[in-house]
N, CA and C atoms as an extended XYZ file, in Angstrom:
567
Properties=species:S:1:pos:R:3:atomname:S:1:resname:S:1:resid:I:1 pbc="F F F"
N        13.788        0.628        5.731 N   UNK     1
C        13.368        0.728        7.108 CA  UNK     1
C        13.972        1.936        7.798 C   UNK     1
N        15.109        2.427        7.305 N   UNK     2
C        15.691        3.627        7.888 CA  UNK     2
C        14.748        4.802        7.688 C   UNK     2
N        14.049        4.807        6.553 N   UNK     3
C        13.084        5.874        6.291 CA  UNK     3
C        11.958        5.825        7.319 C   UNK     3
N        11.494        4.635        7.644 N   UNK     4
C        10.416        4.496        8.622 CA  UNK     4
C        10.881        4.938       10.011 C   UNK     4
N        12.140        4.690       10.343 N   UNK     5
C        12.660        5.091       11.648 CA  UNK     5
C        12.746        6.620       11.747 C   UNK     5
N        13.229        7.256       10.690 N   UNK     6
C        13.298        8.723       10.681 CA  UNK     6
C        11.901        9.310       10.735 C   UNK     6
N        10.994        8.641       10.056 N   UNK     7
C         9.596        9.054       10.008 CA  UNK     7
C         9.007        9.061       11.416 C   UNK     7
N         9.210        7.983       12.156 N   UNK     8
C         8.662        7.853       13.498 CA  UNK     8
C         9.331        8.836       14.470 C   UNK     8
N        10.604        9.150       14.240 N   UNK     9
C        11.337       10.032       15.146 CA  UNK     9
C        10.796       11.452       15.127 C   UNK     9
N        10.120       11.860       14.061 N   UNK    10
C         9.630       13.231       13.975 CA  UNK    10
C         8.176       13.354       14.372 C   UNK    10
N         7.562       12.298       14.879 N   UNK    11
C         6.147       12.342       15.228 CA  UNK    11
C         5.945       12.959       16.608 C   UNK    11
N         6.230       14.233       16.702 N   UNK    12
C         6.017       14.979       17.930 CA  UNK    12
C         4.747       15.778       17.739 C   UNK    12
N         3.925       15.883       18.737 N   UNK    13
C         2.677       16.630       18.617 CA  UNK    13
C         2.935       18.058       18.174 C   UNK    13
N         2.303       18.475       17.090 N   UNK    14
C         2.524       19.809       16.542 CA  UNK    14
C         1.856       20.877       17.372 C   UNK    14
N         0.945       20.487       18.249 N   UNK    15
C         0.212       21.486       19.016 CA  UNK    15
C         1.087       22.199       20.034 C   UNK    15
N         2.332       21.735       20.266 N   UNK    16
C         3.220       22.381       21.213 CA  UNK    16
C         3.746       23.703       20.667 C   UNK    16
N         3.754       23.887       19.358 N   UNK    17
C         4.216       25.114       18.729 CA  UNK    17
C         3.182       25.523       17.699 C   UNK    17
N         3.430       26.641       17.020 N   UNK    18
C         2.524       27.061       15.955 CA  UNK    18
C         2.929       26.437       14.627 C   UNK    18
N         3.757       25.435       14.671 N   UNK    19
C         4.092       24.688       13.477 CA  UNK    19
C         3.043       23.603       13.312 C   UNK    19
N         2.882       23.149       12.089 N   UNK    20
C         1.949       22.063       11.871 CA  UNK    20
C         1.619       21.886       10.410 C   UNK    20
N         0.803       20.883       10.141 N   UNK    21
C         0.473       20.482        8.768 CA  UNK    21
C        -1.019       20.656        8.538 C   UNK    21
N        -1.342       21.198        7.386 N   UNK    22
C        -2.724       21.303        6.937 CA  UNK    22
C        -2.833       20.501        5.651 C   UNK    22
N        -3.803       19.614        5.592 N   UNK    23
C        -4.041       18.796        4.399 CA  UNK    23
C        -5.389       19.196        3.820 C   UNK    23
N        -5.396       19.506        2.533 N   UNK    24
C        -6.634       19.895        1.860 CA  UNK    24
C        -7.207       18.717        1.082 C   UNK    24
N        -8.479       18.829        0.724 N   UNK    25
C        -9.148       17.752       -0.007 CA  UNK    25
C        -8.595       17.565       -1.416 C   UNK    25
N        -7.846       18.536       -1.933 N   UNK    26
C        -7.230       18.406       -3.251 CA  UNK    26
C        -5.832       17.778       -3.160 C   UNK    26
N        -5.526       17.156       -2.014 N   UNK    27
C        -4.278       16.448       -1.758 CA  UNK    27
C        -3.080       17.378       -1.582 C   UNK    27
N        -3.317       18.671       -1.461 N   UNK    28
C        -2.228       19.614       -1.214 CA  UNK    28
C        -1.923       19.620        0.278 C   UNK    28
N        -0.624       19.712        0.593 N   UNK    29
C        -0.145       19.682        1.971 CA  UNK    29
C         0.633       20.967        2.241 C   UNK    29
N         0.239       21.676        3.286 N   UNK    30
C         0.946       22.869        3.735 CA  UNK    30
C         1.537       22.549        5.096 C   UNK    30
N         2.845       22.624        5.200 N   UNK    31
C         3.512       22.352        6.477 CA  UNK    31
C         4.216       23.618        6.931 C   UNK    31
N         3.719       24.201        8.011 N   UNK    32
C         4.343       25.387        8.587 CA  UNK    32
C         5.442       24.906        9.512 C   UNK    32
N         6.663       24.879        8.983 N   UNK    33
C         7.810       24.412        9.759 CA  UNK    33
C         9.092       24.951        9.144 C   UNK    33
N        10.089       25.116        9.975 N   UNK    34
C        11.414       25.481        9.476 CA  UNK    34
C        12.390       24.327        9.704 C   UNK    34
N        11.879       23.209       10.183 N   UNK    35
C        12.712       22.046       10.485 CA  UNK    35
C        13.078       21.290        9.202 C   UNK    35
N        14.383       21.180        8.924 N   UNK    36
C        14.791       20.406        7.740 CA  UNK    36
C        14.389       18.935        7.851 C   UNK    36
N        14.386       18.388        9.066 N   UNK    37
C        14.007       16.984        9.253 CA  UNK    37
C        12.548       16.760        8.878 C   UNK    37
N        11.654       17.627        9.347 N   UNK    38
C        10.239       17.470        9.017 CA  UNK    38
C         9.999       17.633        7.521 C   UNK    38
N        10.749       18.523        6.892 N   UNK    39
C        10.617       18.687        5.437 CA  UNK    39
C        11.060       17.426        4.716 C   UNK    39
N        12.158       16.844        5.176 N   UNK    40
C        12.657       15.602        4.571 CA  UNK    40
C        11.645       14.466        4.743 C   UNK    40
N        11.040       14.398        5.902 N   UNK    41
C        10.031       13.364        6.141 CA  UNK    41
C         8.862       13.560        5.182 C   UNK    41
N         8.403       14.786        5.025 N   UNK    42
C         7.300       15.051        4.093 CA  UNK    42
C         7.673       14.682        2.666 C   UNK    42
N         8.941       14.881        2.302 N   UNK    43
C         9.393       14.528        0.955 CA  UNK    43
C         9.381       13.022        0.718 C   UNK    43
N         9.294       12.227        1.791 N   UNK    44
C         9.210       10.774        1.618 CA  UNK    44
C         7.898       10.367        0.962 C   UNK    44
N         6.838       11.149        1.149 N   UNK    45
C         5.540       10.787        0.587 CA  UNK    45
C         4.818       11.923       -0.117 C   UNK    45
N         5.429       13.109       -0.190 N   UNK    46
C         4.836       14.262       -0.888 CA  UNK    46
C         5.767       14.729       -1.996 C   UNK    46
N         5.178       15.227       -3.068 N   UNK    47
C         5.961       15.910       -4.089 CA  UNK    47
C         6.067       17.372       -3.661 C   UNK    47
N         7.295       17.852       -3.476 N   UNK    48
C         7.480       19.238       -3.053 CA  UNK    48
C         7.163       20.151       -4.223 C   UNK    48
N         6.263       21.114       -4.000 N   UNK    49
C         5.933       22.080       -5.038 CA  UNK    49
C         6.762       23.337       -4.863 C   UNK    49
N         6.863       23.836       -3.648 N   UNK    50
C         7.787       24.914       -3.332 CA  UNK    50
C         8.029       24.959       -1.842 C   UNK    50
N         9.082       25.701       -1.485 N   UNK    51
C         9.505       25.728       -0.105 CA  UNK    51
C         9.935       27.151        0.242 C   UNK    51
N         9.392       27.688        1.302 N   UNK    52
C         9.751       29.001        1.827 CA  UNK    52
C        10.449       28.779        3.167 C   UNK    52
N        11.025       29.822        3.755 N   UNK    53
C        11.763       29.603        5.014 CA  UNK    53
C        10.962       28.898        6.115 C   UNK    53
N         9.655       29.157        6.195 N   UNK    54
C         8.883       28.497        7.243 CA  UNK    54
C         7.645       27.780        6.698 C   UNK    54
N         7.645       27.487        5.394 N   UNK    55
C         6.488       26.830        4.788 CA  UNK    55
C         6.922       25.840        3.716 C   UNK    55
N         6.447       24.618        3.850 N   UNK    56
C         6.640       23.584        2.839 CA  UNK    56
C         5.290       23.367        2.182 C   UNK    56
N         5.247       23.440        0.852 N   UNK    57
C         4.011       23.161        0.121 CA  UNK    57
C         4.287       21.968       -0.771 C   UNK    57
N         3.475       20.955       -0.611 N   UNK    58
C         3.647       19.742       -1.397 CA  UNK    58
C         2.301       19.170       -1.779 C   UNK    58
N         2.366       18.061       -2.494 N   UNK    59
C         1.145       17.410       -2.953 CA  UNK    59
C         1.305       15.915       -2.763 C   UNK    59
N         0.292       15.322       -2.179 N   UNK    60
C         0.262       13.865       -2.070 CA  UNK    60
C        -0.109       13.319       -3.438 C   UNK    60
N         0.693       12.431       -3.960 N   UNK    61
C         0.447       11.859       -5.281 CA  UNK    61
C         0.700       10.356       -5.230 C   UNK    61
N         0.100        9.658       -6.152 N   UNK    62
C         0.252        8.198       -6.203 CA  UNK    62
C         1.729        7.806       -6.270 C   UNK    62
N         2.502        8.461       -7.146 N   UNK    63
C         3.909        8.102       -7.315 CA  UNK    63
C         4.722        8.327       -6.045 C   UNK    63
N         4.506        9.466       -5.390 N   UNK    64
C         5.279        9.755       -4.182 CA  UNK    64
C         4.889        8.814       -3.044 C   UNK    64
N         3.615        8.511       -2.923 N   UNK    65
C         3.177        7.581       -1.876 CA  UNK    65
C         3.659        6.159       -2.173 C   UNK    65
N         3.663        5.782       -3.441 N   UNK    66
C         4.158        4.452       -3.814 CA  UNK    66
C         5.623        4.311       -3.436 C   UNK    66
N         6.412        5.355       -3.655 N   UNK    67
C         7.822        5.320       -3.251 CA  UNK    67
C         7.936        5.123       -1.741 C   UNK    67
N         7.055        5.765       -0.988 N   UNK    68
C         7.071        5.596        0.474 CA  UNK    68
C         6.702        4.164        0.859 C   UNK    68
N         5.703        3.584        0.182 N   UNK    69
C         5.301        2.210        0.485 CA  UNK    69
C         6.469        1.255        0.230 C   UNK    69
N         7.199        1.495       -0.857 N   UNK    70
C         8.337        0.640       -1.180 CA  UNK    70
C         9.474        0.799       -0.181 C   UNK    70
N         9.536        1.960        0.493 N   UNK    71
C        10.564        2.200        1.506 CA  UNK    71
C        10.153        1.661        2.876 C   UNK    71
N         8.960        1.059        2.972 N   UNK    72
C         8.523        0.464        4.227 CA  UNK    72
C         7.582        1.322        5.044 C   UNK    72
N         7.111        2.415        4.474 N   UNK    73
C         6.157        3.280        5.167 CA  UNK    73
C         4.773        2.938        4.648 C   UNK    73
N         3.878        2.503        5.519 N   UNK    74
C         2.543        2.122        5.034 CA  UNK    74
C         1.572        3.292        5.101 C   UNK    74
N         0.405        3.108        4.516 N   UNK    75
C        -0.594        4.177        4.417 CA  UNK    75
C        -1.015        4.684        5.791 C   UNK    75
N        -1.234        3.785        6.730 N   UNK    76
C        -1.676        4.210        8.059 CA  UNK    76
C        -0.617        5.049        8.762 C   UNK    76
N         0.648        4.760        8.515 N   UNK    77
C         1.725        5.549        9.117 CA  UNK    77
C         1.739        6.958        8.531 C   UNK    77
N         1.526        7.088        7.231 N   UNK    78
C         1.462        8.408        6.594 CA  UNK    78
C         0.289        9.205        7.163 C   UNK    78
N        -0.877        8.585        7.199 N   UNK    79
C        -2.081        9.265        7.699 CA  UNK    79
C        -1.899        9.661        9.161 C   UNK    79
N        -1.343        8.751        9.946 N   UNK    80
C        -1.105        9.032       11.361 CA  UNK    80
C        -0.122       10.186       11.532 C   UNK    80
N         0.913       10.223       10.718 N   UNK    81
C         1.887       11.319       10.785 CA  UNK    81
C         1.206       12.652       10.493 C   UNK    81
N         0.385       12.674        9.449 N   UNK    82
C        -0.316       13.915        9.101 CA  UNK    82
C        -1.274       14.337       10.221 C   UNK    82
N        -1.934       13.380       10.851 N   UNK    83
C        -2.860       13.692       11.950 CA  UNK    83
C        -2.125       14.180       13.193 C   UNK    83
N        -1.064       13.494       13.562 N   UNK    84
C        -0.327       13.848       14.782 CA  UNK    84
C         0.369       15.198       14.673 C   UNK    84
N         0.713       15.570       13.458 N   UNK    85
C         1.433       16.824       13.253 CA  UNK    85
C         0.545       17.896       12.650 C   UNK    85
N        -0.742       17.788       12.898 N   UNK    86
C        -1.692       18.762       12.358 CA  UNK    86
C        -1.429       20.141       12.942 C   UNK    86
N        -1.681       21.143       12.145 N   UNK    87
C        -1.550       22.527       12.605 CA  UNK    87
C        -2.585       22.765       13.703 C   UNK    87
N        -2.248       23.529       14.733 N   UNK    88
C        -3.200       23.768       15.824 CA  UNK    88
C        -4.536       24.326       15.345 C   UNK    88
N        -4.515       25.148       14.313 N   UNK    89
C        -5.764       25.704       13.795 CA  UNK    89
C        -6.643       24.596       13.214 C   UNK    89
N        -6.036       23.656       12.501 N   UNK    90
C        -6.797       22.534       11.950 CA  UNK    90
C        -7.374       21.683       13.072 C   UNK    90
N        -6.625       21.516       14.138 N   UNK    91
C        -7.103       20.745       15.287 CA  UNK    91
C        -8.270       21.457       15.974 C   UNK    91
N        -8.174       22.788       16.104 N   UNK    92
C        -9.279       23.540       16.716 CA  UNK    92
C       -10.543       23.424       15.866 C   UNK    92
N       -10.392       23.507       14.557 N   UNK    93
C       -11.551       23.373       13.670 CA  UNK    93
C       -12.161       21.972       13.778 C   UNK    93
N       -11.307       20.972       13.908 N   UNK    94
C       -11.795       19.599       14.032 CA  UNK    94
C       -12.614       19.451       15.307 C   UNK    94
N       -12.116       19.988       16.410 N   UNK    95
C       -12.809       19.854       17.690 CA  UNK    95
C       -14.113       20.637       17.711 C   UNK    95
N       -14.116       21.777       17.045 N   UNK    96
C       -15.301       22.624       17.025 CA  UNK    96
C       -16.369       22.056       16.089 C   UNK    96
N       -15.968       21.317       15.073 N   UNK    97
C       -16.910       20.806       14.080 CA  UNK    97
C       -17.045       21.809       12.959 C   UNK    97
N       -17.652       21.392       11.902 N   UNK    98
C       -17.772       22.294       10.761 CA  UNK    98
C       -18.830       23.335       11.071 C   UNK    98
N       -18.493       24.575       10.852 N   UNK    99
C       -19.400       25.669       11.164 CA  UNK    99
C       -20.537       25.798       10.177 C   UNK    99
N       -20.345       25.485        8.919 N   UNK   100
C       -21.364       25.720        7.903 CA  UNK   100
C       -22.122       24.481        7.539 C   UNK   100
N       -23.278       24.263        8.118 N   UNK   101
C       -24.162       23.175        7.704 CA  UNK   101
C       -23.727       21.798        8.144 C   UNK   101
N       -22.628       21.670        8.863 N   UNK   102
C       -22.158       20.352        9.269 CA  UNK   102
C       -22.830       19.858       10.520 C   UNK   102
N       -23.627       20.723       11.158 N   UNK   103
C       -24.334       20.300       12.357 CA  UNK   103
C       -23.418       20.049       13.533 C   UNK   103
N       -22.220       20.666       13.550 N   UNK   104
C       -21.317       20.493       14.674 CA  UNK   104
C       -20.616       19.150       14.692 C   UNK   104
N       -20.667       18.399       13.615 N   UNK   105
C       -19.996       17.109       13.545 CA  UNK   105
C       -18.500       17.356       13.387 C   UNK   105
N       -17.661       16.757       14.240 N   UNK   106
C       -16.218       16.977       14.120 CA  UNK   106
C       -15.708       16.539       12.747 C   UNK   106
N       -14.878       17.381       12.153 N   UNK   107
C       -14.282       17.090       10.852 CA  UNK   107
C       -12.888       16.510       11.063 C   UNK   107
N       -12.515       15.509       10.306 N   UNK   108
C       -11.177       14.931       10.476 CA  UNK   108
C       -10.097       15.923       10.050 C   UNK   108
N        -8.948       15.866       10.721 N   UNK   109
C        -7.831       16.737       10.385 CA  UNK   109
C        -7.315       16.407        8.988 C   UNK   109
N        -7.247       15.131        8.675 N   UNK   110
C        -6.905       14.688        7.320 CA  UNK   110
C        -8.224       14.303        6.670 C   UNK   110
N        -8.614       15.005        5.590 N   UNK   111
C        -9.900       14.686        4.961 CA  UNK   111
C       -10.011       13.199        4.617 C   UNK   111
N       -11.189       12.645        4.849 N   UNK   112
C       -11.388       11.212        4.609 CA  UNK   112
C       -11.119       10.827        3.162 C   UNK   112
N       -11.426       11.720        2.216 N   UNK   113
C       -11.142       11.401        0.808 CA  UNK   113
C        -9.646       11.233        0.585 C   UNK   113
N        -8.851       12.044        1.260 N   UNK   114
C        -7.397       11.943        1.135 CA  UNK   114
C        -6.904       10.657        1.812 C   UNK   114
N        -7.374       10.396        3.022 N   UNK   115
C        -6.971        9.178        3.738 CA  UNK   115
C        -7.347        7.932        2.937 C   UNK   115
N        -8.566        7.922        2.390 N   UNK   116
C        -8.995        6.774        1.582 CA  UNK   116
C        -8.156        6.638        0.319 C   UNK   116
N        -7.801        7.769       -0.289 N   UNK   117
C        -6.962        7.730       -1.488 CA  UNK   117
C        -5.603        7.125       -1.197 C   UNK   117
N        -5.000        7.506       -0.088 N   UNK   118
C        -3.692        6.955        0.294 CA  UNK   118
C        -3.808        5.455        0.534 C   UNK   118
N        -4.874        5.037        1.207 N   UNK   119
C        -5.081        3.597        1.459 CA  UNK   119
C        -5.270        2.835        0.147 C   UNK   119
N        -6.010        3.419       -0.781 N   UNK   120
C        -6.218        2.762       -2.082 CA  UNK   120
C        -4.919        2.640       -2.863 C   UNK   120
N        -4.092        3.674       -2.823 N   UNK   121
C        -2.805        3.597       -3.514 CA  UNK   121
C        -1.945        2.478       -2.927 C   UNK   121
N        -2.002        2.326       -1.609 N   UNK   122
C        -1.235        1.239       -0.998 CA  UNK   122
C        -1.799       -0.111       -1.428 C   UNK   122
N        -3.122       -0.231       -1.448 N   UNK   123
C        -3.750       -1.490       -1.860 CA  UNK   123
C        -3.367       -1.843       -3.296 C   UNK   123
N        -3.245       -0.845       -4.145 N   UNK   124
C        -2.843       -1.102       -5.529 CA  UNK   124
C        -1.447       -1.687       -5.605 C   UNK   124
N        -0.539       -1.210       -4.746 N   UNK   125
C         0.829       -1.728       -4.781 CA  UNK   125
C         0.907       -3.137       -4.215 C   UNK   125
N        -0.004       -3.475       -3.324 N   UNK   126
C         0.007       -4.795       -2.684 CA  UNK   126
C        -0.829       -5.817       -3.455 C   UNK   126
N        -1.592       -5.341       -4.412 N   UNK   127
C        -2.555       -6.191       -5.088 CA  UNK   127
C        -1.902       -7.325       -5.873 C   UNK   127
N        -0.851       -7.022       -6.587 N   UNK   128
C        -0.256       -8.046       -7.433 CA  UNK   128
C         1.245       -8.093       -7.198 C   UNK   128
N         1.751       -9.297       -7.175 N   UNK   129
C         3.167       -9.490       -6.958 CA  UNK   129
C         3.714      -10.378       -8.062 C   UNK   129
N         4.816       -9.976       -8.632 N   UNK   130
C         5.451      -10.760       -9.694 CA  UNK   130
C         6.318      -11.839       -9.046 C   UNK   130
N         6.216      -13.064       -9.576 N   UNK   131
C         7.029      -14.161       -9.075 CA  UNK   131
C         7.265      -15.141      -10.213 C   UNK   131
N         8.472      -15.686      -10.305 N   UNK   132
C         8.710      -16.717      -11.325 CA  UNK   132
C         7.801      -17.910      -11.042 C   UNK   132
N         7.146      -18.399      -12.093 N   UNK   133
C         6.172      -19.466      -11.889 CA  UNK   133
C         6.208      -20.471      -13.033 C   UNK   133
N         5.725      -21.651      -12.731 N   UNK   134
C         5.520      -22.689      -13.751 CA  UNK   134
C         4.024      -22.752      -14.016 C   UNK   134
N         3.659      -22.689      -15.286 N   UNK   135
C         2.256      -22.665      -15.702 CA  UNK   135
C         1.896      -24.012      -16.316 C   UNK   135
N         0.797      -24.589      -15.875 N   UNK   136
C         0.357      -25.890      -16.378 CA  UNK   136
C        -1.027      -25.754      -16.996 C   UNK   136
N        -1.176      -26.309      -18.203 N   UNK   137
C        -2.481      -26.404      -18.847 CA  UNK   137
C        -2.461      -27.628      -19.761 C   UNK   137
N        -3.512      -27.843      -20.480 N   UNK   138
C        -3.632      -29.011      -21.370 CA  UNK   138
C        -3.430      -30.333      -20.634 C   UNK   138
N        -4.100      -30.481      -19.511 N   UNK   139
C        -4.031      -31.736      -18.763 CA  UNK   139
C        -4.727      -32.826      -19.566 C   UNK   139
N        -4.246      -34.064      -19.431 N   UNK   140
C        -4.816      -35.191      -20.175 CA  UNK   140
C        -6.253      -35.494      -19.765 C   UNK   140
N        -6.582      -35.206      -18.518 N   UNK   141
C        -7.935      -35.495      -18.045 CA  UNK   141
C        -8.298      -34.539      -16.915 C   UNK   141
N        -9.597      -34.376      -16.659 N   UNK   142
C       -10.012      -33.551      -15.511 CA  UNK   142
C        -9.512      -34.123      -14.183 C   UNK   142
N        -9.434      -35.459      -14.095 N   UNK   143
C        -8.954      -36.091      -12.863 CA  UNK   143
C        -7.489      -35.741      -12.594 C   UNK   143
N        -6.676      -35.698      -13.648 N   UNK   144
C        -5.271      -35.339      -13.499 CA  UNK   144
C        -5.142      -33.878      -13.050 C   UNK   144
N        -5.954      -33.008      -13.637 N   UNK   145
C        -5.947      -31.605      -13.220 CA  UNK   145
C        -6.337      -31.476      -11.746 C   UNK   145
N        -7.433      -32.136      -11.338 N   UNK   146
C        -7.906      -32.044       -9.960 CA  UNK   146
C        -6.882      -32.597       -8.965 C   UNK   146
N        -6.210      -33.687       -9.341 N   UNK   147
C        -5.175      -34.256       -8.468 CA  UNK   147
C        -4.006      -33.276       -8.330 C   UNK   147
N        -3.613      -32.663       -9.431 N   UNK   148
C        -2.516      -31.684       -9.397 CA  UNK   148
C        -2.911      -30.459       -8.581 C   UNK   148
N        -4.135      -30.003       -8.785 N   UNK   149
C        -4.640      -28.845       -8.047 CA  UNK   149
C        -4.682      -29.141       -6.546 C   UNK   149
N        -5.214      -30.290       -6.192 N   UNK   150
C        -5.315      -30.691       -4.786 CA  UNK   150
C        -3.919      -30.762       -4.147 C   UNK   150
N        -2.970      -31.350       -4.854 N   UNK   151
C        -1.610      -31.481       -4.337 CA  UNK   151
C        -0.966      -30.096       -4.128 C   UNK   151
N        -1.113      -29.213       -5.108 N   UNK   152
C        -0.530      -27.868       -4.994 CA  UNK   152
C        -1.140      -27.117       -3.808 C   UNK   152
N        -2.446      -27.270       -3.609 N   UNK   153
C        -3.098      -26.608       -2.471 CA  UNK   153
C        -2.611      -27.182       -1.146 C   UNK   153
N        -2.504      -28.513       -1.060 N   UNK   154
C        -2.052      -29.151        0.177 CA  UNK   154
C        -0.641      -28.719        0.549 C   UNK   154
N         0.192      -28.537       -0.462 N   UNK   155
C         1.577      -28.136       -0.220 CA  UNK   155
C         1.721      -26.622       -0.076 C   UNK   155
N         0.589      -25.902       -0.201 N   UNK   156
C         0.566      -24.433       -0.132 CA  UNK   156
C         1.474      -23.810       -1.184 C   UNK   156
N         1.445      -24.398       -2.376 N   UNK   157
C         2.271      -23.919       -3.480 CA  UNK   157
C         1.440      -23.381       -4.641 C   UNK   157
N         0.142      -23.356       -4.488 N   UNK   158
C        -0.719      -22.885       -5.572 CA  UNK   158
C        -0.695      -21.363       -5.615 C   UNK   158
N        -0.269      -20.796       -6.746 N   UNK   159
C        -0.274      -19.345       -6.932 CA  UNK   159
C        -1.562      -18.876       -7.588 C   UNK   159
N        -2.082      -19.685       -8.519 N   UNK   160
C        -3.265      -19.296       -9.285 CA  UNK   160
C        -3.850      -20.546       -9.924 C   UNK   160
N        -5.170      -20.558      -10.096 N   UNK   161
C        -5.828      -21.682      -10.776 CA  UNK   161
C        -7.088      -21.194      -11.468 C   UNK   161
N        -7.391      -21.815      -12.590 N   UNK   162
C        -8.626      -21.579      -13.331 CA  UNK   162
C        -9.213      -22.962      -13.589 C   UNK   162
N       -10.188      -23.336      -12.773 N   UNK   163
C       -10.737      -24.689      -12.880 CA  UNK   163
C       -11.521      -24.885      -14.171 C   UNK   163
N       -12.199      -23.860      -14.636 N   UNK   164
C       -12.996      -23.988      -15.856 CA  UNK   164
C       -12.118      -24.345      -17.050 C   UNK   164
N       -10.937      -23.761      -17.133 N   UNK   165
C       -10.036      -24.022      -18.264 CA  UNK   165
C        -8.909      -24.987      -17.903 C   UNK   165
N        -8.953      -25.516      -16.708 N   UNK   166
C        -7.967      -26.480      -16.209 CA  UNK   166
C        -6.533      -25.960      -16.369 C   UNK   166
N        -6.287      -24.844      -15.709 N   UNK   167
C        -4.954      -24.239      -15.711 CA  UNK   167
C        -4.551      -23.961      -14.277 C   UNK   167
N        -3.253      -24.021      -14.018 N   UNK   168
C        -2.756      -23.654      -12.699 CA  UNK   168
C        -1.315      -23.185      -12.782 C   UNK   168
N        -0.898      -22.461      -11.767 N   UNK   169
C         0.477      -21.969      -11.689 CA  UNK   169
C         1.013      -22.228      -10.285 C   UNK   169
N         2.269      -22.642      -10.242 N   UNK   170
C         2.968      -22.893       -8.977 CA  UNK   170
C         4.312      -22.167       -9.043 C   UNK   170
N         4.959      -21.942       -7.894 N   UNK   171
C         6.281      -21.308       -7.932 CA  UNK   171
C         7.255      -22.135       -8.771 C   UNK   171
N         8.145      -21.446       -9.453 N   UNK   172
C         9.086      -22.113      -10.337 CA  UNK   172
C         9.943      -23.133       -9.595 C   UNK   172
N        10.267      -22.868       -8.338 N   UNK   173
C        11.085      -23.813       -7.577 CA  UNK   173
C        10.325      -25.094       -7.222 C   UNK   173
N         9.040      -25.142       -7.496 N   UNK   174
C         8.233      -26.332       -7.234 CA  UNK   174
C         7.981      -27.131       -8.523 C   UNK   174
N         8.572      -26.703       -9.617 N   UNK   175
C         8.357      -27.316      -10.931 CA  UNK   175
C         8.656      -28.817      -10.935 C   UNK   175
N         9.810      -29.212      -10.420 N   UNK   176
C        10.199      -30.628      -10.453 CA  UNK   176
C         9.254      -31.504       -9.633 C   UNK   176
N         8.793      -31.020       -8.484 N   UNK   177
C         7.868      -31.788       -7.658 CA  UNK   177
C         6.519      -31.975       -8.370 C   UNK   177
N         6.041      -30.907       -9.008 N   UNK   178
C         4.768      -31.010       -9.747 CA  UNK   178
C         4.913      -31.970      -10.928 C   UNK   178
N         6.031      -31.875      -11.602 N   UNK   179
C         6.272      -32.761      -12.748 CA  UNK   179
C         6.278      -34.229      -12.306 C   UNK   179
N         6.924      -34.497      -11.177 N   UNK   180
C         6.961      -35.866      -10.643 CA  UNK   180
C         5.557      -36.333      -10.268 C   UNK   180
N         4.766      -35.454       -9.661 N   UNK   181
C         3.397      -35.807       -9.300 CA  UNK   181
C         2.556      -36.130      -10.547 C   UNK   181
N         2.684      -35.308      -11.558 N   UNK   182
C         1.913      -35.532      -12.796 CA  UNK   182
C         2.311      -36.866      -13.425 C   UNK   182
N         3.601      -37.188      -13.459 N   UNK   183
C         4.046      -38.486      -13.991 CA  UNK   183
C         3.482      -39.625      -13.171 C   UNK   183
N         3.498      -39.455      -11.844 N   UNK   184
C         2.991      -40.492      -10.944 CA  UNK   184
C         1.480      -40.697      -11.172 C   UNK   184
N         0.729      -39.616      -11.307 N   UNK   185
C        -0.708      -39.710      -11.519 CA  UNK   185
C        -1.019      -40.332      -12.892 C   UNK   185
N        -0.223      -40.023      -13.895 N   UNK   186
C        -0.426      -40.609      -15.229 CA  UNK   186
C        -0.161      -42.114      -15.203 C   UNK   186
N         0.818      -42.512      -14.408 N   UNK   187
C         1.150      -43.947      -14.301 CA  UNK   187
C         0.020      -44.714      -13.623 C   UNK   187
N        -0.689      -44.067      -12.679 N   UNK   188
C        -1.818      -44.700      -12.007 CA  UNK   188
C        -2.979      -44.948      -12.953 C   UNK   188
N        -3.150      -44.016      -13.904 N   UNK   189
C        -4.322      -44.071      -14.788 CA  UNK   189
C        -4.219      -45.093      -15.866 C   UNK   189
């Protein structure tokens, strides 16, 4: 969370100076700045390719963005930072619209393909979570499986279920309760 706080502290509008960030569709980031803080913030989610006295050149990559997500910086915060700190020239081009064949439609400061890519990388990290679990299969009857499934759902302890193959998983700390329920249901039958 300290990374997110430092990140938010540098979100000053870049249009006040000739410093700013340009993001290309190939995920390359050019930051015209001499501020060590802004460079450090960019390093939270960009791979630094090279650095000159007033220019940071980096690349947005899955690995660097994943590290930022793990530090508590989400995709929207990264995109917002890049937008808020856009180079004045990029902002002027956005307001003017694309000159060649775009019909005057305003172009985003951060290309949509890049923004979507960052969001997808975040979704990939959030998609699956590892947790110790107890796995149940080979139930004596479909009724026993359904009773166990219903109980796990009611207790909000169901992690995963496959009704066709009569399998389910619950958190490992719920193992004893599920075992007691299965014994109780078997005694009823």
